[in-house]
Amino acid sequence: MSGDQKKHNKRGLFMKKVLKIFGIILLILAAIAVIVYFSVLRYPNLKTDPTVGKWYRVETSEMKSSDGSAYHALFKKGDENKVLVYFAGGGVSINEDTAKYDSYNTTLVWPDLLANLTMNMGGLCADGEENPFYDWTMILFPYATGDFHCGTGEFEYTDTDGKTKTLYHNGYINFTSAMDEILEKAGLEDVDTVVVTGYSAGGWGAAILANDVFTAYFPEAESKTVLVDSSVALYDGWADVAANVWQAPEHIVDRIKTNNLTLDSLTALYEVYGDEVNILFCCSTRDGDLAKIQRYFNDLVFDSDGEMPVDEADGDAFETILAEFVSQLKEQTNANVFLFDDFDWYGREINLTSHTVIATPYVFAELDDTGKSIAEWLNDAIDGNKADYGLELLSFSEE
């Protein structure tokens, strides 16, 4: 064997050893990651008589995300007889195109820590004494079903690669399964105050499911409030989508009478509870994401990159819709609203405003010249001191 061959063989053996060591290091790192996930980042499964102030996962065999993978809700028991039910947002699926282009959250964010941050970036569910709702029981529903948390069906579609797939609109099953599990194990007796809230798609979820929460799970609560954050868009097909795409329960579909799903849901809630329920709605005046989705609902067209376009004219159109919606909502439900245009949004250069507030630290910030934050406004309403803020910001509002 020549000297060159010996050097080559030694080099080969050396590289094998390096790769073997590298592989062992990767295995060790993977093992550490698994240990950290299950011991630190992953919340434990909900147990009977849970510890106050500790977060838990809530999962059953019926619960799943849009791709069929496992889904879980999040729960923390407070030391007050008050419950906050919180629905996260993240787009919507109404047809094959919205399914194909993933215009909604398709799965839970891994790990739990990120899932929680996605829903709770310093907002109403934030841990910390600066949050006036910190001591409340929290029930959080991540969004991973594209159906405003109210579906029970399976929707087949063809993806961008031409493959047939199934989208599991499982939101309502996730909701009821988690709520049943929580009430069975958590010992939530004598609840006196319940707030149902959500942002964007979760705001629609709050409007749609508030009646279920109040009637089926906390009927004895003396104080009932629903806060919808940035969730209004007009679409003639809402009833058809709810019935045939999401396969929502009949009692939800039957409430949809017009092209305004939010208005129909909150009006139906008010017809049941009247002034016993506080109905609150907050939104920025030229919400960029709602302007974008409204343009899509008008045309049902994506651009060549599978994106929903938006421009200043869409902001004008949304502002007109918002003004009419607010007027109808107040007339039909005695609701209170908080409108704002304070925060930067990525479309500010085309005169659009921010989308949602309750999942961010801005929920605790004083807005405009009101002297109030959204959190304070919500607290006031719970205490019976209801008010409107920001109506003057609507260019098309009545004097």
Coordinates of C-alpha atoms in Angstrom, one line a residue:
M1 CA 0.0 0.0 0.0
S2 CA 1.5 3.3 -1.0
G3 CA 1.9 6.2 1.4
D4 CA -0.8 8.2 -0.4
Q5 CA -3.3 5.4 0.0
K6 CA -2.4 5.1 3.7
K7 CA -3.0 8.8 4.2
H8 CA -6.3 8.5 2.3
N9 CA -7.5 5.6 4.5
K10 CA -6.5 7.5 7.7
R11 CA -8.3 10.5 6.5
G12 CA -11.4 8.4 5.8
L13 CA -11.3 6.8 9.2
F14 CA -10.8 10.2 10.8
M15 CA -13.9 11.6 8.9
K16 CA -16.0 8.6 10.0
K17 CA -15.0 9.3 13.6
V18 CA -15.9 13.0 13.2
L19 CA -19.3 12.1 11.7
K20 CA -19.9 9.5 14.4
I21 CA -19.1 12.1 17.1
F22 CA -21.2 14.7 15.3
G23 CA -24.1 12.2 15.2
I24 CA -23.8 11.5 18.9
I25 CA -23.8 15.2 19.6
L26 CA -27.0 15.7 17.6
L27 CA -28.6 12.8 19.4
I28 CA -27.6 14.3 22.7
L29 CA -29.0 17.7 21.7
A30 CA -32.2 16.1 20.5
A31 CA -32.6 14.3 23.8
I32 CA -32.0 17.5 25.7
A33 CA -34.5 19.3 23.5
V34 CA -37.1 16.6 24.3
I35 CA -36.4 16.7 28.0
V36 CA -36.6 20.5 28.0
Y37 CA -39.8 20.4 26.1
F38 CA -41.6 17.9 28.3
S39 CA -40.2 19.2 31.6
V40 CA -40.1 23.0 31.0
L41 CA -41.9 24.2 27.8
R42 CA -44.7 21.7 27.6
Y43 CA -47.5 22.4 30.0
P44 CA -48.7 19.3 31.9
N45 CA -52.0 17.7 31.1
L46 CA -55.0 19.0 33.1
K47 CA -55.5 17.0 36.3
T48 CA -58.4 16.8 38.8
D49 CA -58.2 19.7 41.3
P50 CA -55.5 21.6 39.4
T51 CA -53.1 23.9 41.2
V52 CA -54.1 27.6 41.2
G53 CA -52.0 29.8 39.0
K54 CA -50.5 26.9 37.0
W55 CA -51.0 26.5 33.2
Y56 CA -52.2 23.1 31.9
R57 CA -52.9 21.5 28.5
V58 CA -56.5 20.3 27.9
E59 CA -56.7 17.6 25.2
T60 CA -59.0 14.7 24.3
S61 CA -59.0 12.1 21.6
E62 CA -61.7 14.1 19.7
M63 CA -59.6 17.3 19.5
K64 CA -57.6 18.0 16.3
S65 CA -56.0 20.7 14.2
S66 CA -56.9 21.4 10.6
D67 CA -54.3 18.8 9.3
G68 CA -55.6 16.1 11.7
S69 CA -52.8 16.5 14.2
A70 CA -53.4 16.8 17.9
Y71 CA -55.0 20.0 19.3
H72 CA -55.1 21.2 22.8
A73 CA -56.6 24.2 24.7
L74 CA -54.8 25.9 27.6
F75 CA -56.1 26.4 31.1
K76 CA -55.1 28.2 34.3
K77 CA -57.3 28.2 37.5
G78 CA -57.5 31.5 39.3
D79 CA -58.2 32.3 42.9
E80 CA -61.4 34.3 42.1
N81 CA -64.8 33.1 40.9
K82 CA -64.3 34.8 37.6
V83 CA -63.6 33.1 34.2
L84 CA -62.1 34.5 31.0
V85 CA -62.8 32.4 27.9
Y86 CA -60.4 33.5 25.1
F87 CA -60.4 32.6 21.4
A88 CA -57.3 33.2 19.4
G89 CA -57.4 34.4 15.8
G90 CA -55.5 33.5 12.6
G91 CA -57.4 33.8 9.3
V92 CA -60.3 31.8 7.8
S93 CA -61.0 29.0 5.4
I94 CA -64.2 29.5 3.4
N95 CA -63.5 27.6 0.1
E96 CA -60.9 25.6 -1.8
D97 CA -58.8 28.6 -2.5
T98 CA -58.5 29.8 1.1
A99 CA -57.7 26.2 2.1
K100 CA -55.1 25.8 -0.7
Y101 CA -53.3 29.0 0.1
D102 CA -53.3 28.4 3.9
S103 CA -55.0 31.6 4.7
Y104 CA -55.4 30.5 8.3
N105 CA -53.4 28.9 11.1
T106 CA -53.1 25.2 10.1
T107 CA -51.5 23.7 13.2
L108 CA -50.7 24.6 16.8
V109 CA -47.4 26.4 17.1
W110 CA -44.8 24.1 18.7
P111 CA -43.9 24.1 21.6
D112 CA -46.6 25.2 24.1
L113 CA -44.6 28.3 25.1
L114 CA -44.9 29.6 21.6
A115 CA -48.5 28.7 21.3
N116 CA -49.2 30.7 24.4
L117 CA -47.2 33.6 23.2
T118 CA -49.0 33.6 19.9
M119 CA -52.3 34.1 21.7
N120 CA -51.0 36.0 24.6
M121 CA -48.2 38.5 23.7
G122 CA -48.6 40.5 26.9
G123 CA -52.4 40.9 26.5
L124 CA -55.5 40.1 28.5
C125 CA -54.2 36.6 29.5
A126 CA -50.7 37.7 30.4
D127 CA -49.2 36.5 33.6
G128 CA -48.3 39.4 35.8
E129 CA -49.9 41.5 38.5
E130 CA -50.1 44.5 36.1
N131 CA -52.9 42.5 34.3
P132 CA -56.2 43.2 36.2
F133 CA -57.4 39.8 35.1
Y134 CA -54.4 37.9 36.3
D135 CA -56.2 36.2 39.2
W136 CA -59.1 35.0 36.9
T137 CA -59.5 31.5 35.6
M138 CA -58.2 31.4 32.0
I139 CA -59.5 29.1 29.3
L140 CA -57.5 29.7 26.0
F141 CA -58.3 28.3 22.6
P142 CA -55.5 28.5 20.1
Y143 CA -56.7 28.7 16.5
A144 CA -55.8 25.9 14.2
T145 CA -59.0 25.0 12.3
G146 CA -59.9 27.9 10.0
D147 CA -63.5 27.9 11.0
F148 CA -63.9 30.6 13.6
H149 CA -63.8 27.8 16.3
C150 CA -67.3 26.6 15.3
G151 CA -66.9 23.7 12.8
T152 CA -67.5 20.0 13.1
G153 CA -66.8 18.7 9.5
E154 CA -64.1 17.6 7.0
F155 CA -63.5 19.6 3.9
E156 CA -61.6 18.1 0.9
Y157 CA -59.6 20.3 -1.3
T158 CA -56.7 20.2 -3.8
D159 CA -53.5 21.9 -2.6
T160 CA -51.0 23.9 -4.7
D161 CA -49.2 20.7 -5.7
G162 CA -52.3 19.1 -7.0
K163 CA -52.7 16.7 -4.1
T164 CA -56.1 16.0 -2.5
K165 CA -56.2 16.8 1.2
T166 CA -58.6 17.0 4.0
L167 CA -59.0 20.1 6.1
Y168 CA -60.5 19.3 9.5
H169 CA -62.9 22.1 10.6
N170 CA -62.9 20.8 14.1
G171 CA -63.3 24.0 16.1
Y172 CA -66.6 23.4 17.8
I173 CA -65.6 19.9 18.7
N174 CA -62.3 21.2 20.2
F175 CA -64.3 23.9 22.1
T176 CA -66.9 21.6 23.6
S177 CA -64.5 18.8 24.4
A178 CA -62.2 21.1 26.2
M179 CA -64.9 22.8 28.1
D180 CA -66.4 19.5 29.2
E181 CA -63.0 18.3 30.4
I182 CA -62.3 21.5 32.3
L183 CA -65.7 21.5 34.1
E184 CA -65.3 17.9 35.0
K185 CA -61.8 18.3 36.5
A186 CA -61.2 21.9 37.5
G187 CA -63.9 22.4 40.1
L188 CA -65.3 25.7 38.8
E189 CA -68.2 26.2 41.2
D190 CA -70.0 29.4 42.0
V191 CA -68.6 31.3 39.1
D192 CA -70.1 34.8 39.3
T193 CA -68.4 36.6 36.4
V194 CA -67.7 35.3 32.9
V195 CA -66.0 37.2 30.0
V196 CA -65.9 35.7 26.5
T197 CA -63.4 37.4 24.2
G198 CA -61.3 36.9 21.1
Y199 CA -59.4 38.7 18.5
S200 CA -59.8 38.6 14.7
A201 CA -61.0 35.1 13.8
G202 CA -61.2 34.5 17.5
G203 CA -63.4 37.6 17.9
W204 CA -65.9 35.9 15.4
G205 CA -65.5 32.8 17.6
A206 CA -66.4 34.8 20.7
A207 CA -69.5 36.3 19.1
I208 CA -70.6 32.9 17.8
L209 CA -69.9 30.9 20.9
A210 CA -70.7 33.3 23.7
N211 CA -74.2 32.0 23.9
D212 CA -72.9 28.4 24.3
V213 CA -70.5 29.5 27.0
F214 CA -73.1 31.3 29.0
T215 CA -76.0 28.9 28.5
A216 CA -74.3 25.5 28.6
Y217 CA -71.3 26.1 30.9
F218 CA -71.9 29.0 33.2
P219 CA -75.7 29.6 33.4
E220 CA -75.5 30.8 37.0
A221 CA -73.0 33.6 36.4
E222 CA -74.5 36.9 37.4
S223 CA -72.2 39.0 35.2
K224 CA -71.8 38.0 31.5
T225 CA -69.7 40.0 29.0
V226 CA -68.6 39.4 25.4
L227 CA -65.8 41.5 23.9
V228 CA -65.2 41.1 20.2
D229 CA -61.9 42.5 19.0
S230 CA -61.5 43.5 15.3
S231 CA -64.0 41.0 13.8
V232 CA -66.4 42.4 11.1
A233 CA -66.6 41.7 7.4
L234 CA -69.5 41.4 5.0
Y235 CA -69.9 38.2 3.0
D236 CA -73.1 36.9 1.3
G237 CA -72.0 33.3 1.7
W238 CA -71.6 33.2 5.5
A239 CA -74.6 30.9 6.0
D240 CA -73.5 28.5 3.2
V241 CA -69.9 28.4 4.6
A242 CA -71.1 27.7 8.1
A243 CA -73.5 24.9 7.0
N244 CA -71.5 23.3 4.2
V245 CA -67.8 24.1 4.6
W246 CA -67.4 24.2 8.4
Q247 CA -70.5 22.1 9.1
A248 CA -71.2 24.2 12.2
P249 CA -74.0 23.0 14.5
E250 CA -77.5 23.9 13.4
H251 CA -78.2 26.3 16.2
I252 CA -75.2 28.4 15.0
V253 CA -76.2 28.3 11.3
D254 CA -79.8 29.2 12.0
R255 CA -78.7 32.6 13.5
I256 CA -77.1 33.7 10.3
K257 CA -79.6 35.9 8.6
T258 CA -77.5 38.5 6.7
N259 CA -74.1 39.1 5.2
N260 CA -72.8 40.3 8.6
L261 CA -71.9 37.2 10.8
T262 CA -70.8 39.3 13.8
L263 CA -73.9 41.4 13.9
D264 CA -76.2 38.3 13.5
S265 CA -74.4 36.4 16.3
L266 CA -74.4 39.3 18.7
T267 CA -78.0 40.2 17.9
A268 CA -79.1 36.6 18.6
L269 CA -77.1 36.7 21.9
Y270 CA -78.9 39.9 22.9
E271 CA -82.3 38.4 22.1
V272 CA -81.6 35.7 24.6
Y273 CA -80.1 37.8 27.4
G274 CA -81.0 41.4 26.7
D275 CA -79.3 43.9 29.0
E276 CA -78.1 41.1 31.3
V277 CA -75.2 40.7 28.9
N278 CA -72.6 43.3 28.2
I279 CA -71.7 43.4 24.5
L280 CA -68.5 45.2 23.7
F281 CA -66.7 45.7 20.3
C282 CA -63.3 47.3 19.7
C283 CA -61.5 48.0 16.4
S284 CA -59.2 50.4 14.7
T285 CA -60.9 52.7 12.2
R286 CA -59.1 51.5 9.0
D287 CA -58.1 48.0 10.1
G288 CA -55.6 46.8 7.4
D289 CA -56.2 43.1 7.8
L290 CA -60.0 43.5 7.8
A291 CA -59.8 45.8 4.8
K292 CA -57.8 43.0 3.1
I293 CA -60.2 40.2 3.9
Q294 CA -63.1 42.3 2.9
R295 CA -61.6 42.9 -0.5
Y296 CA -61.2 39.2 -0.9
F297 CA -64.8 38.5 0.2
N298 CA -65.9 41.0 -2.5
D299 CA -63.9 39.5 -5.3
L300 CA -62.8 36.0 -4.2
V301 CA -59.5 36.5 -6.0
F302 CA -55.9 36.0 -4.7
D303 CA -53.0 37.6 -6.5
S304 CA -50.5 35.6 -8.5
D305 CA -48.5 34.8 -5.3
G306 CA -51.5 33.5 -3.5
E307 CA -51.7 36.6 -1.4
M308 CA -54.7 38.9 -0.7
P309 CA -53.9 42.4 -2.0
V310 CA -55.0 45.6 -0.2
D311 CA -54.7 49.4 -0.8
E312 CA -56.0 52.7 0.6
A313 CA -59.3 52.4 -1.2
D314 CA -59.9 49.2 0.7
G315 CA -59.4 51.1 3.9
D316 CA -62.0 53.7 2.8
A317 CA -64.4 50.9 2.1
F318 CA -63.8 49.2 5.4
E319 CA -64.3 52.5 7.3
T320 CA -67.7 52.9 5.7
I321 CA -68.6 49.3 6.6
L322 CA -67.4 49.8 10.2
A323 CA -69.5 53.0 10.6
E324 CA -72.6 51.3 9.4
F325 CA -71.9 48.2 11.5
V326 CA -71.4 50.2 14.7
S327 CA -74.6 52.1 14.2
Q328 CA -76.6 48.8 13.6
L329 CA -74.8 47.0 16.5
K330 CA -75.7 49.8 19.0
E331 CA -79.3 50.0 17.8
Q332 CA -79.9 46.3 17.8
T333 CA -78.0 45.2 20.9
N334 CA -77.3 48.2 23.1
A335 CA -73.6 47.4 22.7
N336 CA -70.7 49.7 23.6
V337 CA -67.7 50.3 21.3
F338 CA -64.1 51.5 21.6
L339 CA -62.6 52.7 18.3
F340 CA -59.0 53.7 17.9
D341 CA -56.3 54.5 15.4
D342 CA -53.2 54.8 17.6
F343 CA -50.9 52.0 16.7
D344 CA -48.6 51.5 13.7
W345 CA -49.4 48.9 11.2
Y346 CA -47.4 47.6 8.3
G347 CA -49.8 49.4 5.9
R348 CA -49.6 52.8 7.5
E349 CA -48.1 54.2 4.4
I350 CA -51.3 53.5 2.5
N351 CA -53.4 54.9 5.4
L352 CA -54.4 51.7 7.1
T353 CA -54.5 51.0 10.8
S354 CA -53.6 48.2 13.2
H355 CA -55.4 44.9 13.5
T356 CA -56.5 43.7 17.0
V357 CA -55.4 44.8 20.4
I358 CA -56.3 42.4 23.2
A359 CA -53.4 40.0 22.5
T360 CA -50.8 42.8 22.9
P361 CA -49.5 45.1 25.6
Y362 CA -51.5 47.9 23.9
V363 CA -54.6 46.6 25.6
F364 CA -53.3 48.3 28.8
A365 CA -52.3 51.5 27.1
E366 CA -54.4 54.7 27.2
L367 CA -55.8 55.3 23.8
D368 CA -56.1 58.7 22.1
D369 CA -57.5 61.3 24.4
T370 CA -59.9 59.0 26.2
G371 CA -58.0 58.5 29.4
K372 CA -58.9 54.8 29.1
S373 CA -57.3 51.6 28.0
I374 CA -59.3 48.7 26.4
A375 CA -58.6 46.7 29.6
E376 CA -60.0 49.5 31.8
W377 CA -63.0 49.9 29.5
L378 CA -63.7 46.2 29.8
N379 CA -63.3 46.3 33.6
D380 CA -65.7 49.3 33.8
A381 CA -68.3 47.5 31.8
I382 CA -68.1 44.5 34.1
D383 CA -68.7 46.8 37.0
G384 CA -71.7 48.3 35.3
N385 CA -70.1 51.5 34.0
K386 CA -70.5 51.2 30.3
A387 CA -69.3 53.8 27.8
D388 CA -68.4 54.4 24.1
Y389 CA -65.0 55.8 23.0
G390 CA -63.7 56.9 19.7
L391 CA -67.0 57.3 17.7
E392 CA -65.7 60.7 16.5
L393 CA -62.9 58.9 14.7
L394 CA -65.2 57.5 12.0
S395 CA -65.2 59.9 9.1
F396 CA -68.6 58.7 8.1
S397 CA -70.2 58.5 11.5
E398 CA -73.3 60.6 12.2
E399 CA -72.9 63.8 14.1

